[in-house]
């Protein structure tokens, strides 16, 4: 997962994802965030569904958003 945001406004500008069949759900979440004009910090607080036996507790999108927040703040 790679994300790009605007340093001045904090808006999410784009997301790039690669993966298998599960990536479509993450692309959908990123697309909604982009359409809504969300800031990266808003998106990082999203409550995305997960099932512990089948996936990580921290969704890769949220991990990428938190990393982007740190990059935008520097």
JSON list of N, CA and C in Angstrom, two decimals:
[
{"chain": "A", "resi": 1, "resn": "UNK", "atom": "N", "xyz": [0.85, -1.18, 0.00]},
{"chain": "A", "resi": 1, "resn": "UNK", "atom": "CA", "xyz": [0.00, 0.00, 0.00]},
{"chain": "A", "resi": 1, "resn": "UNK", "atom": "C", "xyz": [0.89, 1.24, 0.00]},
{"chain": "A", "resi": 2, "resn": "UNK", "atom": "N", "xyz": [0.60, 2.15, -0.90]},
{"chain": "A", "resi": 2, "resn": "UNK", "atom": "CA", "xyz": [1.29, 3.44, -0.93]},
{"chain": "A", "resi": 2, "resn": "UNK", "atom": "C", "xyz": [0.24, 4.53, -0.98]},
{"chain": "A", "resi": 3, "resn": "UNK", "atom": "N", "xyz": [0.45, 5.58, -0.19]},
{"chain": "A", "resi": 3, "resn": "UNK", "atom": "CA", "xyz": [-0.50, 6.70, -0.16]},
{"chain": "A", "resi": 3, "resn": "UNK", "atom": "C", "xyz": [0.24, 8.01, -0.37]},
{"chain": "A", "resi": 4, "resn": "UNK", "atom": "N", "xyz": [-0.49, 8.96, -0.96]},
{"chain": "A", "resi": 4, "resn": "UNK", "atom": "CA", "xyz": [0.04, 10.29, -1.21]},
{"chain": "A", "resi": 4, "resn": "UNK", "atom": "C", "xyz": [-0.95, 11.30, -0.64]},
{"chain": "A", "resi": 5, "resn": "UNK", "atom": "N", "xyz": [-0.43, 12.32, 0.02]},
{"chain": "A", "resi": 5, "resn": "UNK", "atom": "CA", "xyz": [-1.29, 13.35, 0.58]},
{"chain": "A", "resi": 5, "resn": "UNK", "atom": "C", "xyz": [-0.69, 14.73, 0.39]},
{"chain": "A", "resi": 6, "resn": "UNK", "atom": "N", "xyz": [-1.51, 15.73, 0.54]},
{"chain": "A", "resi": 6, "resn": "UNK", "atom": "CA", "xyz": [-1.09, 17.12, 0.41]},
{"chain": "A", "resi": 6, "resn": "UNK", "atom": "C", "xyz": [-0.59, 17.62, 1.76]},
{"chain": "A", "resi": 7, "resn": "UNK", "atom": "N", "xyz": [0.63, 18.10, 1.79]},
{"chain": "A", "resi": 7, "resn": "UNK", "atom": "CA", "xyz": [1.23, 18.55, 3.05]},
{"chain": "A", "resi": 7, "resn": "UNK", "atom": "C", "xyz": [0.48, 19.75, 3.64]},
{"chain": "A", "resi": 8, "resn": "UNK", "atom": "N", "xyz": [0.03, 20.66, 2.80]},
{"chain": "A", "resi": 8, "resn": "UNK", "atom": "CA", "xyz": [-0.62, 21.89, 3.28]},
{"chain": "A", "resi": 8, "resn": "UNK", "atom": "C", "xyz": [-2.01, 21.60, 3.86]},
{"chain": "A", "resi": 9, "resn": "UNK", "atom": "N", "xyz": [-2.84, 20.88, 3.11]},
{"chain": "A", "resi": 9, "resn": "UNK", "atom": "CA", "xyz": [-4.22, 20.64, 3.54]},
{"chain": "A", "resi": 9, "resn": "UNK", "atom": "C", "xyz": [-4.40, 19.35, 4.33]},
{"chain": "A", "resi": 10, "resn": "UNK", "atom": "N", "xyz": [-3.46, 18.42, 4.18]},
{"chain": "A", "resi": 10, "resn": "UNK", "atom": "CA", "xyz": [-3.59, 17.12, 4.83]},
{"chain": "A", "resi": 10, "resn": "UNK", "atom": "C", "xyz": [-4.51, 16.16, 4.09]},
{"chain": "A", "resi": 11, "resn": "UNK", "atom": "N", "xyz": [-5.00, 16.59, 2.93]},
{"chain": "A", "resi": 11, "resn": "UNK", "atom": "CA", "xyz": [-5.94, 15.75, 2.15]},
{"chain": "A", "resi": 11, "resn": "UNK", "atom": "C", "xyz": [-5.24, 14.55, 1.54]},
{"chain": "A", "resi": 12, "resn": "UNK", "atom": "N", "xyz": [-5.96, 13.45, 1.50]},
{"chain": "A", "resi": 12, "resn": "UNK", "atom": "CA", "xyz": [-5.49, 12.26, 0.81]},
{"chain": "A", "resi": 12, "resn": "UNK", "atom": "C", "xyz": [-5.63, 12.52, -0.68]},
{"chain": "A", "resi": 13, "resn": "UNK", "atom": "N", "xyz": [-4.55, 12.32, -1.44]},
{"chain": "A", "resi": 13, "resn": "UNK", "atom": "CA", "xyz": [-4.56, 12.58, -2.87]},
{"chain": "A", "resi": 13, "resn": "UNK", "atom": "C", "xyz": [-4.58, 11.32, -3.71]},
{"chain": "A", "resi": 14, "resn": "UNK", "atom": "N", "xyz": [-4.12, 10.20, -3.14]},
{"chain": "A", "resi": 14, "resn": "UNK", "atom": "CA", "xyz": [-4.11, 8.97, -3.92]},
{"chain": "A", "resi": 14, "resn": "UNK", "atom": "C", "xyz": [-3.66, 7.79, -3.09]},
{"chain": "A", "resi": 15, "resn": "UNK", "atom": "N", "xyz": [-3.97, 6.62, -3.60]},
{"chain": "A", "resi": 15, "resn": "UNK", "atom": "CA", "xyz": [-3.56, 5.37, -2.95]},
{"chain": "A", "resi": 15, "resn": "UNK", "atom": "C", "xyz": [-3.27, 4.34, -4.03]},
{"chain": "A", "resi": 16, "resn": "UNK", "atom": "N", "xyz": [-2.23, 3.56, -3.81]},
{"chain": "A", "resi": 16, "resn": "UNK", "atom": "CA", "xyz": [-1.86, 2.50, -4.75]},
{"chain": "A", "resi": 16, "resn": "UNK", "atom": "C", "xyz": [-1.77, 1.21, -3.96]},
{"chain": "A", "resi": 17, "resn": "UNK", "atom": "N", "xyz": [-2.49, 0.19, -4.44]},
{"chain": "A", "resi": 17, "resn": "UNK", "atom": "CA", "xyz": [-2.52, -1.08, -3.75]},
{"chain": "A", "resi": 17, "resn": "UNK", "atom": "C", "xyz": [-2.25, -2.22, -4.72]},
{"chain": "A", "resi": 18, "resn": "UNK", "atom": "N", "xyz": [-1.54, -3.21, -4.25]},
{"chain": "A", "resi": 18, "resn": "UNK", "atom": "CA", "xyz": [-1.36, -4.44, -5.02]},
{"chain": "A", "resi": 18, "resn": "UNK", "atom": "C", "xyz": [-1.66, -5.61, -4.10]},
{"chain": "A", "resi": 19, "resn": "UNK", "atom": "N", "xyz": [-2.10, -6.71, -4.67]},
{"chain": "A", "resi": 19, "resn": "UNK", "atom": "CA", "xyz": [-2.39, -7.87, -3.84]},
{"chain": "A", "resi": 19, "resn": "UNK", "atom": "C", "xyz": [-3.28, -8.86, -4.55]},
{"chain": "A", "resi": 20, "resn": "UNK", "atom": "N", "xyz": [-3.88, -9.72, -3.76]},
{"chain": "A", "resi": 20, "resn": "UNK", "atom": "CA", "xyz": [-4.75, -10.77, -4.29]},
{"chain": "A", "resi": 20, "resn": "UNK", "atom": "C", "xyz": [-6.20, -10.34, -4.22]},
{"chain": "A", "resi": 21, "resn": "UNK", "atom": "N", "xyz": [-7.09, -11.29, -4.11]},
{"chain": "A", "resi": 21, "resn": "UNK", "atom": "CA", "xyz": [-8.53, -11.01, -4.16]},
{"chain": "A", "resi": 21, "resn": "UNK", "atom": "C", "xyz": [-9.02, -10.07, -3.06]},
{"chain": "A", "resi": 22, "resn": "UNK", "atom": "N", "xyz": [-8.36, -10.02, -1.93]},
{"chain": "A", "resi": 22, "resn": "UNK", "atom": "CA", "xyz": [-8.82, -9.16, -0.83]},
{"chain": "A", "resi": 22, "resn": "UNK", "atom": "C", "xyz": [-8.53, -7.69, -1.05]},
{"chain": "A", "resi": 23, "resn": "UNK", "atom": "N", "xyz": [-7.69, -7.38, -2.04]},
{"chain": "A", "resi": 23, "resn": "UNK", "atom": "CA", "xyz": [-7.30, -5.99, -2.25]},
{"chain": "A", "resi": 23, "resn": "UNK", "atom": "C", "xyz": [-8.48, -5.13, -2.73]},
{"chain": "A", "resi": 24, "resn": "UNK", "atom": "N", "xyz": [-9.45, -5.73, -3.38]},
{"chain": "A", "resi": 24, "resn": "UNK", "atom": "CA", "xyz": [-10.59, -4.97, -3.91]},
{"chain": "A", "resi": 24, "resn": "UNK", "atom": "C", "xyz": [-11.33, -4.23, -2.80]},
{"chain": "A", "resi": 25, "resn": "UNK", "atom": "N", "xyz": [-11.48, -4.85, -1.63]},
{"chain": "A", "resi": 25, "resn": "UNK", "atom": "CA", "xyz": [-12.17, -4.20, -0.52]},
{"chain": "A", "resi": 25, "resn": "UNK", "atom": "C", "xyz": [-11.38, -2.98, -0.03]},
{"chain": "A", "resi": 26, "resn": "UNK", "atom": "N", "xyz": [-10.08, -3.10, -0.03]},
{"chain": "A", "resi": 26, "resn": "UNK", "atom": "CA", "xyz": [-9.25, -1.98, 0.42]},
{"chain": "A", "resi": 26, "resn": "UNK", "atom": "C", "xyz": [-9.27, -0.85, -0.61]},
{"chain": "A", "resi": 27, "resn": "UNK", "atom": "N", "xyz": [-9.27, -1.22, -1.89]},
{"chain": "A", "resi": 27, "resn": "UNK", "atom": "CA", "xyz": [-9.37, -0.20, -2.94]},
{"chain": "A", "resi": 27, "resn": "UNK", "atom": "C", "xyz": [-10.67, 0.57, -2.79]},
{"chain": "A", "resi": 28, "resn": "UNK", "atom": "N", "xyz": [-11.75, -0.13, -2.49]},
{"chain": "A", "resi": 28, "resn": "UNK", "atom": "CA", "xyz": [-13.04, 0.52, -2.30]},
{"chain": "A", "resi": 28, "resn": "UNK", "atom": "C", "xyz": [-12.99, 1.53, -1.15]},
{"chain": "A", "resi": 29, "resn": "UNK", "atom": "N", "xyz": [-12.37, 1.15, -0.05]},
{"chain": "A", "resi": 29, "resn": "UNK", "atom": "CA", "xyz": [-12.27, 2.05, 1.10]},
{"chain": "A", "resi": 29, "resn": "UNK", "atom": "C", "xyz": [-11.46, 3.29, 0.74]},
{"chain": "A", "resi": 30, "resn": "UNK", "atom": "N", "xyz": [-10.37, 3.10, 0.03]},
{"chain": "A", "resi": 30, "resn": "UNK", "atom": "CA", "xyz": [-9.54, 4.24, -0.39]},
{"chain": "A", "resi": 30, "resn": "UNK", "atom": "C", "xyz": [-10.31, 5.13, -1.36]},
{"chain": "A", "resi": 31, "resn": "UNK", "atom": "N", "xyz": [-11.06, 4.53, -2.26]},
{"chain": "A", "resi": 31, "resn": "UNK", "atom": "CA", "xyz": [-11.83, 5.30, -3.24]},
{"chain": "A", "resi": 31, "resn": "UNK", "atom": "C", "xyz": [-12.89, 6.17, -2.56]},
{"chain": "A", "resi": 32, "resn": "UNK", "atom": "N", "xyz": [-13.55, 5.63, -1.55]},
{"chain": "A", "resi": 32, "resn": "UNK", "atom": "CA", "xyz": [-14.55, 6.41, -0.81]},
{"chain": "A", "resi": 32, "resn": "UNK", "atom": "C", "xyz": [-13.88, 7.58, -0.09]},
{"chain": "A", "resi": 33, "resn": "UNK", "atom": "N", "xyz": [-12.72, 7.34, 0.50]},
{"chain": "A", "resi": 33, "resn": "UNK", "atom": "CA", "xyz": [-12.00, 8.41, 1.19]},
{"chain": "A", "resi": 33, "resn": "UNK", "atom": "C", "xyz": [-11.60, 9.51, 0.22]},
{"chain": "A", "resi": 34, "resn": "UNK", "atom": "N", "xyz": [-11.15, 9.12, -0.97]},
{"chain": "A", "resi": 34, "resn": "UNK", "atom": "CA", "xyz": [-10.78, 10.11, -1.98]},
{"chain": "A", "resi": 34, "resn": "UNK", "atom": "C", "xyz": [-11.99, 10.90, -2.46]},
{"chain": "A", "resi": 35, "resn": "UNK", "atom": "N", "xyz": [-13.08, 10.20, -2.72]},
{"chain": "A", "resi": 35, "resn": "UNK", "atom": "CA", "xyz": [-14.31, 10.85, -3.18]},
{"chain": "A", "resi": 35, "resn": "UNK", "atom": "C", "xyz": [-14.84, 11.83, -2.13]},
{"chain": "A", "resi": 36, "resn": "UNK", "atom": "N", "xyz": [-14.72, 11.46, -0.87]},
{"chain": "A", "resi": 36, "resn": "UNK", "atom": "CA", "xyz": [-15.21, 12.31, 0.22]},
{"chain": "A", "resi": 36, "resn": "UNK", "atom": "C", "xyz": [-14.27, 13.47, 0.52]},
{"chain": "A", "resi": 37, "resn": "UNK", "atom": "N", "xyz": [-13.08, 13.46, -0.08]},
{"chain": "A", "resi": 37, "resn": "UNK", "atom": "CA", "xyz": [-12.11, 14.53, 0.20]},
{"chain": "A", "resi": 37, "resn": "UNK", "atom": "C", "xyz": [-11.57, 14.48, 1.61]},
{"chain": "A", "resi": 38, "resn": "UNK", "atom": "N", "xyz": [-11.43, 13.28, 2.15]},
{"chain": "A", "resi": 38, "resn": "UNK", "atom": "CA", "xyz": [-10.97, 13.13, 3.53]},
{"chain": "A", "resi": 38, "resn": "UNK", "atom": "C", "xyz": [-9.52, 13.55, 3.69]},
{"chain": "A", "resi": 39, "resn": "UNK", "atom": "N", "xyz": [-9.23, 14.07, 4.88]},
{"chain": "A", "resi": 39, "resn": "UNK", "atom": "CA", "xyz": [-7.84, 14.30, 5.27]},
{"chain": "A", "resi": 39, "resn": "UNK", "atom": "C", "xyz": [-7.27, 12.95, 5.70]},
{"chain": "A", "resi": 40, "resn": "UNK", "atom": "N", "xyz": [-5.96, 12.84, 5.62]},
{"chain": "A", "resi": 40, "resn": "UNK", "atom": "CA", "xyz": [-5.31, 11.59, 5.99]},
{"chain": "A", "resi": 40, "resn": "UNK", "atom": "C", "xyz": [-5.58, 11.25, 7.45]},
{"chain": "A", "resi": 41, "resn": "UNK", "atom": "N", "xyz": [-5.56, 12.25, 8.33]},
{"chain": "A", "resi": 41, "resn": "UNK", "atom": "CA", "xyz": [-5.81, 11.98, 9.74]},
{"chain": "A", "resi": 41, "resn": "UNK", "atom": "C", "xyz": [-7.24, 11.50, 9.98]},
{"chain": "A", "resi": 42, "resn": "UNK", "atom": "N", "xyz": [-8.19, 11.98, 9.19]},
{"chain": "A", "resi": 42, "resn": "UNK", "atom": "CA", "xyz": [-9.57, 11.49, 9.29]},
{"chain": "A", "resi": 42, "resn": "UNK", "atom": "C", "xyz": [-9.64, 10.03, 8.86]},
{"chain": "A", "resi": 43, "resn": "UNK", "atom": "N", "xyz": [-9.01, 9.74, 7.74]},
{"chain": "A", "resi": 43, "resn": "UNK", "atom": "CA", "xyz": [-9.04, 8.36, 7.23]},
{"chain": "A", "resi": 43, "resn": "UNK", "atom": "C", "xyz": [-8.35, 7.40, 8.20]},
{"chain": "A", "resi": 44, "resn": "UNK", "atom": "N", "xyz": [-7.29, 7.86, 8.84]},
{"chain": "A", "resi": 44, "resn": "UNK", "atom": "CA", "xyz": [-6.55, 6.98, 9.76]},
{"chain": "A", "resi": 44, "resn": "UNK", "atom": "C", "xyz": [-7.40, 6.57, 10.96]},
{"chain": "A", "resi": 45, "resn": "UNK", "atom": "N", "xyz": [-8.48, 7.29, 11.22]},
{"chain": "A", "resi": 45, "resn": "UNK", "atom": "CA", "xyz": [-9.37, 6.97, 12.34]},
{"chain": "A", "resi": 45, "resn": "UNK", "atom": "C", "xyz": [-10.57, 6.13, 11.90]},
{"chain": "A", "resi": 46, "resn": "UNK", "atom": "N", "xyz": [-10.58, 5.71, 10.65]},
{"chain": "A", "resi": 46, "resn": "UNK", "atom": "CA", "xyz": [-11.69, 4.90, 10.13]},
{"chain": "A", "resi": 46, "resn": "UNK", "atom": "C", "xyz": [-11.78, 3.58, 10.89]},
{"chain": "A", "resi": 47, "resn": "UNK", "atom": "N", "xyz": [-12.99, 3.15, 11.11]},
{"chain": "A", "resi": 47, "resn": "UNK", "atom": "CA", "xyz": [-13.23, 1.88, 11.79]},
{"chain": "A", "resi": 47, "resn": "UNK", "atom": "C", "xyz": [-13.53, 0.83, 10.72]},
{"chain": "A", "resi": 48, "resn": "UNK", "atom": "N", "xyz": [-12.48, 0.22, 10.18]},
{"chain": "A", "resi": 48, "resn": "UNK", "atom": "CA", "xyz": [-12.64, -0.78, 9.13]},
{"chain": "A", "resi": 48, "resn": "UNK", "atom": "C", "xyz": [-12.84, -2.15, 9.75]},
{"chain": "A", "resi": 49, "resn": "UNK", "atom": "N", "xyz": [-13.71, -2.93, 9.15]},
{"chain": "A", "resi": 49, "resn": "UNK", "atom": "CA", "xyz": [-14.02, -4.27, 9.67]},
{"chain": "A", "resi": 49, "resn": "UNK", "atom": "C", "xyz": [-12.83, -5.21, 9.49]},
{"chain": "A", "resi": 50, "resn": "UNK", "atom": "N", "xyz": [-12.71, -6.13, 10.42]},
{"chain": "A", "resi": 50, "resn": "UNK", "atom": "CA", "xyz": [-11.67, -7.16, 10.31]},
{"chain": "A", "resi": 50, "resn": "UNK", "atom": "C", "xyz": [-12.13, -8.41, 11.04]},
{"chain": "A", "resi": 51, "resn": "UNK", "atom": "N", "xyz": [-11.52, -9.52, 10.66]},
{"chain": "A", "resi": 51, "resn": "UNK", "atom": "CA", "xyz": [-11.78, -10.80, 11.32]},
{"chain": "A", "resi": 51, "resn": "UNK", "atom": "C", "xyz": [-10.43, -11.38, 11.74]},
{"chain": "A", "resi": 52, "resn": "UNK", "atom": "N", "xyz": [-10.11, -11.35, 13.03]},
{"chain": "A", "resi": 52, "resn": "UNK", "atom": "CA", "xyz": [-8.78, -11.77, 13.49]},
{"chain": "A", "resi": 52, "resn": "UNK", "atom": "C", "xyz": [-8.27, -13.10, 12.93]},
{"chain": "A", "resi": 53, "resn": "UNK", "atom": "N", "xyz": [-9.13, -14.12, 12.78]},
{"chain": "A", "resi": 53, "resn": "UNK", "atom": "CA", "xyz": [-8.58, -15.38, 12.25]},
{"chain": "A", "resi": 53, "resn": "UNK", "atom": "C", "xyz": [-8.12, -15.28, 10.79]},
{"chain": "A", "resi": 54, "resn": "UNK", "atom": "N", "xyz": [-8.60, -14.26, 10.07]},
{"chain": "A", "resi": 54, "resn": "UNK", "atom": "CA", "xyz": [-8.35, -14.19, 8.64]},
{"chain": "A", "resi": 54, "resn": "UNK", "atom": "C", "xyz": [-7.45, -13.04, 8.21]},
{"chain": "A", "resi": 55, "resn": "UNK", "atom": "N", "xyz": [-7.19, -12.10, 9.08]},
{"chain": "A", "resi": 55, "resn": "UNK", "atom": "CA", "xyz": [-6.39, -10.95, 8.67]},
{"chain": "A", "resi": 55, "resn": "UNK", "atom": "C", "xyz": [-5.80, -10.22, 9.85]},
{"chain": "A", "resi": 56, "resn": "UNK", "atom": "N", "xyz": [-4.97, -9.23, 9.56]},
{"chain": "A", "resi": 56, "resn": "UNK", "atom": "CA", "xyz": [-4.31, -8.48, 10.64]},
{"chain": "A", "resi": 56, "resn": "UNK", "atom": "C", "xyz": [-5.28, -7.57, 11.38]},
{"chain": "A", "resi": 57, "resn": "UNK", "atom": "N", "xyz": [-4.96, -7.29, 12.64]},
{"chain": "A", "resi": 57, "resn": "UNK", "atom": "CA", "xyz": [-5.76, -6.37, 13.43]},
{"chain": "A", "resi": 57, "resn": "UNK", "atom": "C", "xyz": [-5.72, -4.98, 12.83]},
{"chain": "A", "resi": 58, "resn": "UNK", "atom": "N", "xyz": [-4.54, -4.54, 12.44]},
{"chain": "A", "resi": 58, "resn": "UNK", "atom": "CA", "xyz": [-4.37, -3.23, 11.81]},
{"chain": "A", "resi": 58, "resn": "UNK", "atom": "C", "xyz": [-4.43, -3.40, 10.31]},
{"chain": "A", "resi": 59, "resn": "UNK", "atom": "N", "xyz": [-5.44, -2.82, 9.70]},
{"chain": "A", "resi": 59, "resn": "UNK", "atom": "CA", "xyz": [-5.58, -2.88, 8.25]},
{"chain": "A", "resi": 59, "resn": "UNK", "atom": "C", "xyz": [-4.40, -2.17, 7.60]},
{"chain": "A", "resi": 60, "resn": "UNK", "atom": "N", "xyz": [-3.85, -2.74, 6.54]},
{"chain": "A", "resi": 60, "resn": "UNK", "atom": "CA", "xyz": [-2.72, -2.11, 5.85]},
{"chain": "A", "resi": 60, "resn": "UNK", "atom": "C", "xyz": [-3.00, -0.68, 5.40]},
{"chain": "A", "resi": 61, "resn": "UNK", "atom": "N", "xyz": [-4.25, -0.36, 5.08]},
{"chain": "A", "resi": 61, "resn": "UNK", "atom": "CA", "xyz": [-4.59, 1.02, 4.71]},
{"chain": "A", "resi": 61, "resn": "UNK", "atom": "C", "xyz": [-4.38, 1.97, 5.87]},
{"chain": "A", "resi": 62, "resn": "UNK", "atom": "N", "xyz": [-4.77, 1.54, 7.06]},
{"chain": "A", "resi": 62, "resn": "UNK", "atom": "CA", "xyz": [-4.62, 2.41, 8.23]},
{"chain": "A", "resi": 62, "resn": "UNK", "atom": "C", "xyz": [-3.16, 2.55, 8.62]},
{"chain": "A", "resi": 63, "resn": "UNK", "atom": "N", "xyz": [-2.39, 1.48, 8.46]},
{"chain": "A", "resi": 63, "resn": "UNK", "atom": "CA", "xyz": [-0.95, 1.55, 8.72]},
{"chain": "A", "resi": 63, "resn": "UNK", "atom": "C", "xyz": [-0.31, 2.55, 7.76]},
{"chain": "A", "resi": 64, "resn": "UNK", "atom": "N", "xyz": [-0.67, 2.45, 6.48]},
{"chain": "A", "resi": 64, "resn": "UNK", "atom": "CA", "xyz": [-0.12, 3.38, 5.47]},
{"chain": "A", "resi": 64, "resn": "UNK", "atom": "C", "xyz": [-0.54, 4.82, 5.76]},
{"chain": "A", "resi": 65, "resn": "UNK", "atom": "N", "xyz": [-1.78, 5.01, 6.20]},
{"chain": "A", "resi": 65, "resn": "UNK", "atom": "CA", "xyz": [-2.25, 6.36, 6.52]},
{"chain": "A", "resi": 65, "resn": "UNK", "atom": "C", "xyz": [-1.47, 6.94, 7.69]},
{"chain": "A", "resi": 66, "resn": "UNK", "atom": "N", "xyz": [-1.21, 6.14, 8.71]},
{"chain": "A", "resi": 66, "resn": "UNK", "atom": "CA", "xyz": [-0.44, 6.62, 9.86]},
{"chain": "A", "resi": 66, "resn": "UNK", "atom": "C", "xyz": [1.00, 6.95, 9.47]},
{"chain": "A", "resi": 67, "resn": "UNK", "atom": "N", "xyz": [1.57, 6.16, 8.58]},
{"chain": "A", "resi": 67, "resn": "UNK", "atom": "CA", "xyz": [2.92, 6.47, 8.09]},
{"chain": "A", "resi": 67, "resn": "UNK", "atom": "C", "xyz": [2.92, 7.77, 7.28]},
{"chain": "A", "resi": 68, "resn": "UNK", "atom": "N", "xyz": [1.88, 7.96, 6.48]},
{"chain": "A", "resi": 68, "resn": "UNK", "atom": "CA", "xyz": [1.79, 9.18, 5.68]},
{"chain": "A", "resi": 68, "resn": "UNK", "atom": "C", "xyz": [1.63, 10.41, 6.57]},
{"chain": "A", "resi": 69, "resn": "UNK", "atom": "N", "xyz": [0.88, 10.30, 7.63]},
{"chain": "A", "resi": 69, "resn": "UNK", "atom": "CA", "xyz": [0.73, 11.42, 8.58]},
{"chain": "A", "resi": 69, "resn": "UNK", "atom": "C", "xyz": [2.11, 11.85, 9.08]},
{"chain": "A", "resi": 70, "resn": "UNK", "atom": "N", "xyz": [2.94, 10.89, 9.44]},
{"chain": "A", "resi": 70, "resn": "UNK", "atom": "CA", "xyz": [4.29, 11.21, 9.93]},
{"chain": "A", "resi": 70, "resn": "UNK", "atom": "C", "xyz": [5.12, 11.90, 8.85]},
{"chain": "A", "resi": 71, "resn": "UNK", "atom": "N", "xyz": [5.00, 11.44, 7.60]},
{"chain": "A", "resi": 71, "resn": "UNK", "atom": "CA", "xyz": [5.76, 12.05, 6.51]},
{"chain": "A", "resi": 71, "resn": "UNK", "atom": "C", "xyz": [5.27, 13.47, 6.22]},
{"chain": "A", "resi": 72, "resn": "UNK", "atom": "N", "xyz": [3.97, 13.69, 6.31]},
{"chain": "A", "resi": 72, "resn": "UNK", "atom": "CA", "xyz": [3.42, 15.02, 6.03]},
{"chain": "A", "resi": 72, "resn": "UNK", "atom": "C", "xyz": [3.77, 16.02, 7.13]},
{"chain": "A", "resi": 73, "resn": "UNK", "atom": "N", "xyz": [3.96, 15.53, 8.34]},
{"chain": "A", "resi": 73, "resn": "UNK", "atom": "CA", "xyz": [4.27, 16.41, 9.47]},
{"chain": "A", "resi": 73, "resn": "UNK", "atom": "C", "xyz": [5.74, 16.83, 9.51]},
{"chain": "A", "resi": 74, "resn": "UNK", "atom": "N", "xyz": [6.59, 16.20, 8.72]},
{"chain": "A", "resi": 74, "resn": "UNK", "atom": "CA", "xyz": [8.02, 16.54, 8.76]},
{"chain": "A", "resi": 74, "resn": "UNK", "atom": "C", "xyz": [8.37, 17.57, 7.72]}
]
